[in-house]
């Protein structure tokens, strides 16, 4: 299954804890279970693969899907 997780914080970030740590652990567990996981978060724009997880960082102000924008604000 392909799964996208949307979060305003994801490691490494200045506020490691709470939602950032929680989403990171969920993404790792889903990847270990054989799922294809993408995390979309704020930060310096770019896409990287970390531990089999695709992490896409977008700059604040970047236009996303309206539903995604609702959750990032």
Short mmCIF file of N, CA and C in Angstrom, two decimals:
data_model
loop_
_atom_site.label_atom_id
_atom_site.label_comp_id
_atom_site.label_asym_id
_atom_site.label_seq_id
_atom_site.Cartn_x
_atom_site.Cartn_y
_atom_site.Cartn_z
N UNK A 1 0.84 -1.16 0.00
CA UNK A 1 0.00 0.00 0.00
C UNK A 1 0.89 1.24 0.00
N UNK A 2 0.48 2.26 -0.71
CA UNK A 2 1.20 3.54 -0.70
C UNK A 2 0.51 4.47 0.29
N UNK A 3 1.30 5.02 1.21
CA UNK A 3 0.75 5.84 2.28
C UNK A 3 1.49 7.17 2.33
N UNK A 4 0.73 8.27 2.40
CA UNK A 4 1.32 9.60 2.58
C UNK A 4 0.95 10.11 3.96
N UNK A 5 1.94 10.62 4.66
CA UNK A 5 1.72 11.23 5.97
C UNK A 5 2.05 12.71 5.84
N UNK A 6 1.18 13.54 6.35
CA UNK A 6 1.33 14.98 6.24
C UNK A 6 1.53 15.55 7.65
N UNK A 7 2.62 16.28 7.85
CA UNK A 7 2.93 16.79 9.19
C UNK A 7 3.67 18.12 9.10
N UNK A 8 3.42 19.03 10.04
CA UNK A 8 4.16 20.29 10.03
C UNK A 8 5.59 20.16 10.55
N UNK A 9 5.90 19.03 11.23
CA UNK A 9 7.24 18.82 11.79
C UNK A 9 7.68 17.38 11.53
N UNK A 10 8.95 17.23 11.16
CA UNK A 10 9.51 15.90 10.94
C UNK A 10 11.01 16.00 11.14
N UNK A 11 11.62 15.02 11.82
CA UNK A 11 13.07 15.10 12.09
C UNK A 11 13.89 15.20 10.81
N UNK A 12 15.01 15.86 10.83
CA UNK A 12 15.45 16.72 11.94
C UNK A 12 14.75 18.07 11.85
N UNK A 13 14.30 18.56 12.95
CA UNK A 13 13.68 19.88 13.01
C UNK A 13 14.01 20.49 14.36
N UNK A 14 13.73 21.76 14.51
CA UNK A 14 14.08 22.45 15.74
C UNK A 14 13.23 22.00 16.93
N UNK A 15 12.10 21.35 16.65
CA UNK A 15 11.21 20.95 17.73
C UNK A 15 11.04 19.43 17.75
N UNK A 16 12.16 18.68 17.76
CA UNK A 16 12.06 17.23 17.79
C UNK A 16 11.34 16.79 19.06
N UNK A 17 10.24 16.19 18.87
CA UNK A 17 9.41 15.73 19.98
C UNK A 17 7.98 15.73 19.50
N UNK A 18 7.08 15.22 20.30
CA UNK A 18 5.67 15.26 19.96
C UNK A 18 5.38 14.69 18.60
N UNK A 19 4.74 15.50 17.75
CA UNK A 19 4.27 15.03 16.44
C UNK A 19 5.43 14.59 15.55
N UNK A 20 6.57 15.27 15.60
CA UNK A 20 7.71 14.90 14.75
C UNK A 20 8.18 13.48 15.06
N UNK A 21 8.37 13.17 16.32
CA UNK A 21 8.81 11.84 16.72
C UNK A 21 7.74 10.80 16.42
N UNK A 22 6.50 11.13 16.68
CA UNK A 22 5.39 10.19 16.47
C UNK A 22 5.28 9.81 14.99
N UNK A 23 5.29 10.79 14.10
CA UNK A 23 5.17 10.51 12.67
C UNK A 23 6.39 9.73 12.18
N UNK A 24 7.56 10.06 12.68
CA UNK A 24 8.78 9.35 12.28
C UNK A 24 8.67 7.86 12.65
N UNK A 25 8.21 7.57 13.84
CA UNK A 25 8.07 6.18 14.28
C UNK A 25 6.98 5.45 13.48
N UNK A 26 5.88 6.13 13.20
CA UNK A 26 4.82 5.52 12.38
C UNK A 26 5.34 5.21 10.98
N UNK A 27 6.04 6.16 10.38
CA UNK A 27 6.58 5.96 9.03
C UNK A 27 7.55 4.78 8.99
N UNK A 28 8.41 4.67 9.99
CA UNK A 28 9.36 3.56 10.04
C UNK A 28 8.63 2.23 10.20
N UNK A 29 7.63 2.18 11.06
CA UNK A 29 6.88 0.94 11.28
C UNK A 29 6.13 0.52 10.02
N UNK A 30 5.53 1.48 9.34
CA UNK A 30 4.80 1.16 8.11
C UNK A 30 5.75 0.66 7.03
N UNK A 31 6.93 1.25 6.94
CA UNK A 31 7.93 0.81 5.96
C UNK A 31 8.39 -0.62 6.27
N UNK A 32 8.65 -0.90 7.54
CA UNK A 32 9.04 -2.26 7.94
C UNK A 32 7.95 -3.28 7.62
N UNK A 33 6.70 -2.83 7.64
CA UNK A 33 5.57 -3.72 7.34
C UNK A 33 5.38 -3.90 5.83
N UNK A 34 6.23 -3.26 5.04
CA UNK A 34 6.20 -3.46 3.59
C UNK A 34 5.46 -2.40 2.80
N UNK A 35 5.04 -1.34 3.44
CA UNK A 35 4.32 -0.28 2.75
C UNK A 35 5.29 0.74 2.16
N UNK A 36 4.85 1.43 1.12
CA UNK A 36 5.62 2.52 0.52
C UNK A 36 5.14 3.81 1.20
N UNK A 37 6.04 4.49 1.92
CA UNK A 37 5.64 5.63 2.75
C UNK A 37 6.29 6.91 2.26
N UNK A 38 5.47 7.94 2.18
CA UNK A 38 5.91 9.29 1.84
C UNK A 38 5.49 10.20 2.98
N UNK A 39 6.40 11.06 3.42
CA UNK A 39 6.08 12.08 4.42
C UNK A 39 6.21 13.44 3.74
N UNK A 40 5.18 14.25 3.85
CA UNK A 40 5.21 15.62 3.33
C UNK A 40 5.23 16.54 4.54
N UNK A 41 6.22 17.42 4.58
CA UNK A 41 6.39 18.31 5.73
C UNK A 41 6.94 19.66 5.27
N UNK A 42 7.01 20.59 6.17
CA UNK A 42 7.56 21.90 5.83
C UNK A 42 9.07 21.89 6.00
N UNK A 43 9.72 22.82 5.34
CA UNK A 43 11.17 22.93 5.44
C UNK A 43 11.77 23.39 4.14
N UNK A 44 13.08 23.27 4.06
CA UNK A 44 13.77 23.64 2.82
C UNK A 44 13.33 22.67 1.74
N UNK A 45 12.80 23.17 0.61
CA UNK A 45 12.23 22.31 -0.42
C UNK A 45 13.21 21.26 -0.93
N UNK A 46 12.70 20.07 -1.10
CA UNK A 46 13.50 18.98 -1.64
C UNK A 46 12.89 17.64 -1.28
N UNK A 47 13.38 16.61 -1.96
CA UNK A 47 12.92 15.25 -1.71
C UNK A 47 14.13 14.38 -1.43
N UNK A 48 14.07 13.61 -0.34
CA UNK A 48 15.14 12.69 0.02
C UNK A 48 14.52 11.37 0.44
N UNK A 49 15.34 10.33 0.40
CA UNK A 49 14.92 9.03 0.91
C UNK A 49 15.71 8.77 2.18
N UNK A 50 14.98 8.52 3.27
CA UNK A 50 15.61 8.26 4.57
C UNK A 50 15.06 6.96 5.12
N UNK A 51 15.88 5.95 5.26
CA UNK A 51 15.45 4.66 5.80
C UNK A 51 14.28 4.08 5.02
N UNK A 52 14.28 4.26 3.70
CA UNK A 52 13.21 3.73 2.87
C UNK A 52 11.95 4.59 2.85
N UNK A 53 12.00 5.74 3.51
CA UNK A 53 10.86 6.66 3.58
C UNK A 53 11.17 7.84 2.66
N UNK A 54 10.25 8.19 1.77
CA UNK A 54 10.42 9.37 0.95
C UNK A 54 9.94 10.57 1.73
N UNK A 55 10.85 11.53 1.95
CA UNK A 55 10.51 12.74 2.71
C UNK A 55 10.55 13.92 1.75
N UNK A 56 9.39 14.55 1.56
CA UNK A 56 9.30 15.72 0.70
C UNK A 56 9.03 16.94 1.57
N UNK A 57 9.97 17.87 1.53
CA UNK A 57 9.82 19.10 2.31
C UNK A 57 9.39 20.21 1.35
N UNK A 58 8.42 21.00 1.80
CA UNK A 58 7.91 22.10 0.99
C UNK A 58 8.02 23.39 1.79
N UNK A 59 8.28 24.48 1.09
CA UNK A 59 8.38 25.78 1.75
C UNK A 59 6.99 26.26 2.13
N UNK A 60 6.88 26.92 3.26
CA UNK A 60 5.61 27.54 3.60
C UNK A 60 5.24 28.53 2.51
N UNK A 61 4.00 28.53 2.13
CA UNK A 61 3.56 29.41 1.05
C UNK A 61 3.47 28.67 -0.27
N UNK A 62 4.04 27.46 -0.35
CA UNK A 62 3.92 26.65 -1.55
C UNK A 62 2.48 26.17 -1.67
N UNK A 63 1.91 26.27 -2.84
CA UNK A 63 0.53 25.82 -3.03
C UNK A 63 0.49 24.31 -3.11
N UNK A 64 -0.32 23.72 -2.25
CA UNK A 64 -0.54 22.28 -2.24
C UNK A 64 -2.01 22.02 -2.53
N UNK A 65 -2.40 20.80 -2.47
CA UNK A 65 -3.81 20.45 -2.56
C UNK A 65 -4.54 21.14 -1.40
N UNK A 66 -5.74 21.71 -1.61
CA UNK A 66 -6.43 22.42 -0.52
C UNK A 66 -6.58 21.62 0.77
N UNK A 67 -6.81 20.33 0.67
CA UNK A 67 -6.93 19.50 1.87
C UNK A 67 -5.59 19.45 2.61
N UNK A 68 -4.50 19.30 1.87
CA UNK A 68 -3.17 19.27 2.48
C UNK A 68 -2.87 20.60 3.15
N UNK A 69 -3.23 21.70 2.52
CA UNK A 69 -2.98 23.02 3.09
C UNK A 69 -3.72 23.19 4.41
N UNK A 70 -4.91 22.64 4.50
CA UNK A 70 -5.68 22.72 5.74
C UNK A 70 -4.93 22.09 6.89
N UNK A 71 -4.31 20.93 6.66
CA UNK A 71 -3.62 20.23 7.74
C UNK A 71 -2.26 20.82 8.08
N UNK A 72 -1.62 21.50 7.14
CA UNK A 72 -0.32 22.10 7.42
C UNK A 72 -0.42 23.47 8.08
N UNK A 73 -1.59 24.06 8.11
CA UNK A 73 -1.71 25.41 8.70
C UNK A 73 -2.03 25.35 10.18
#
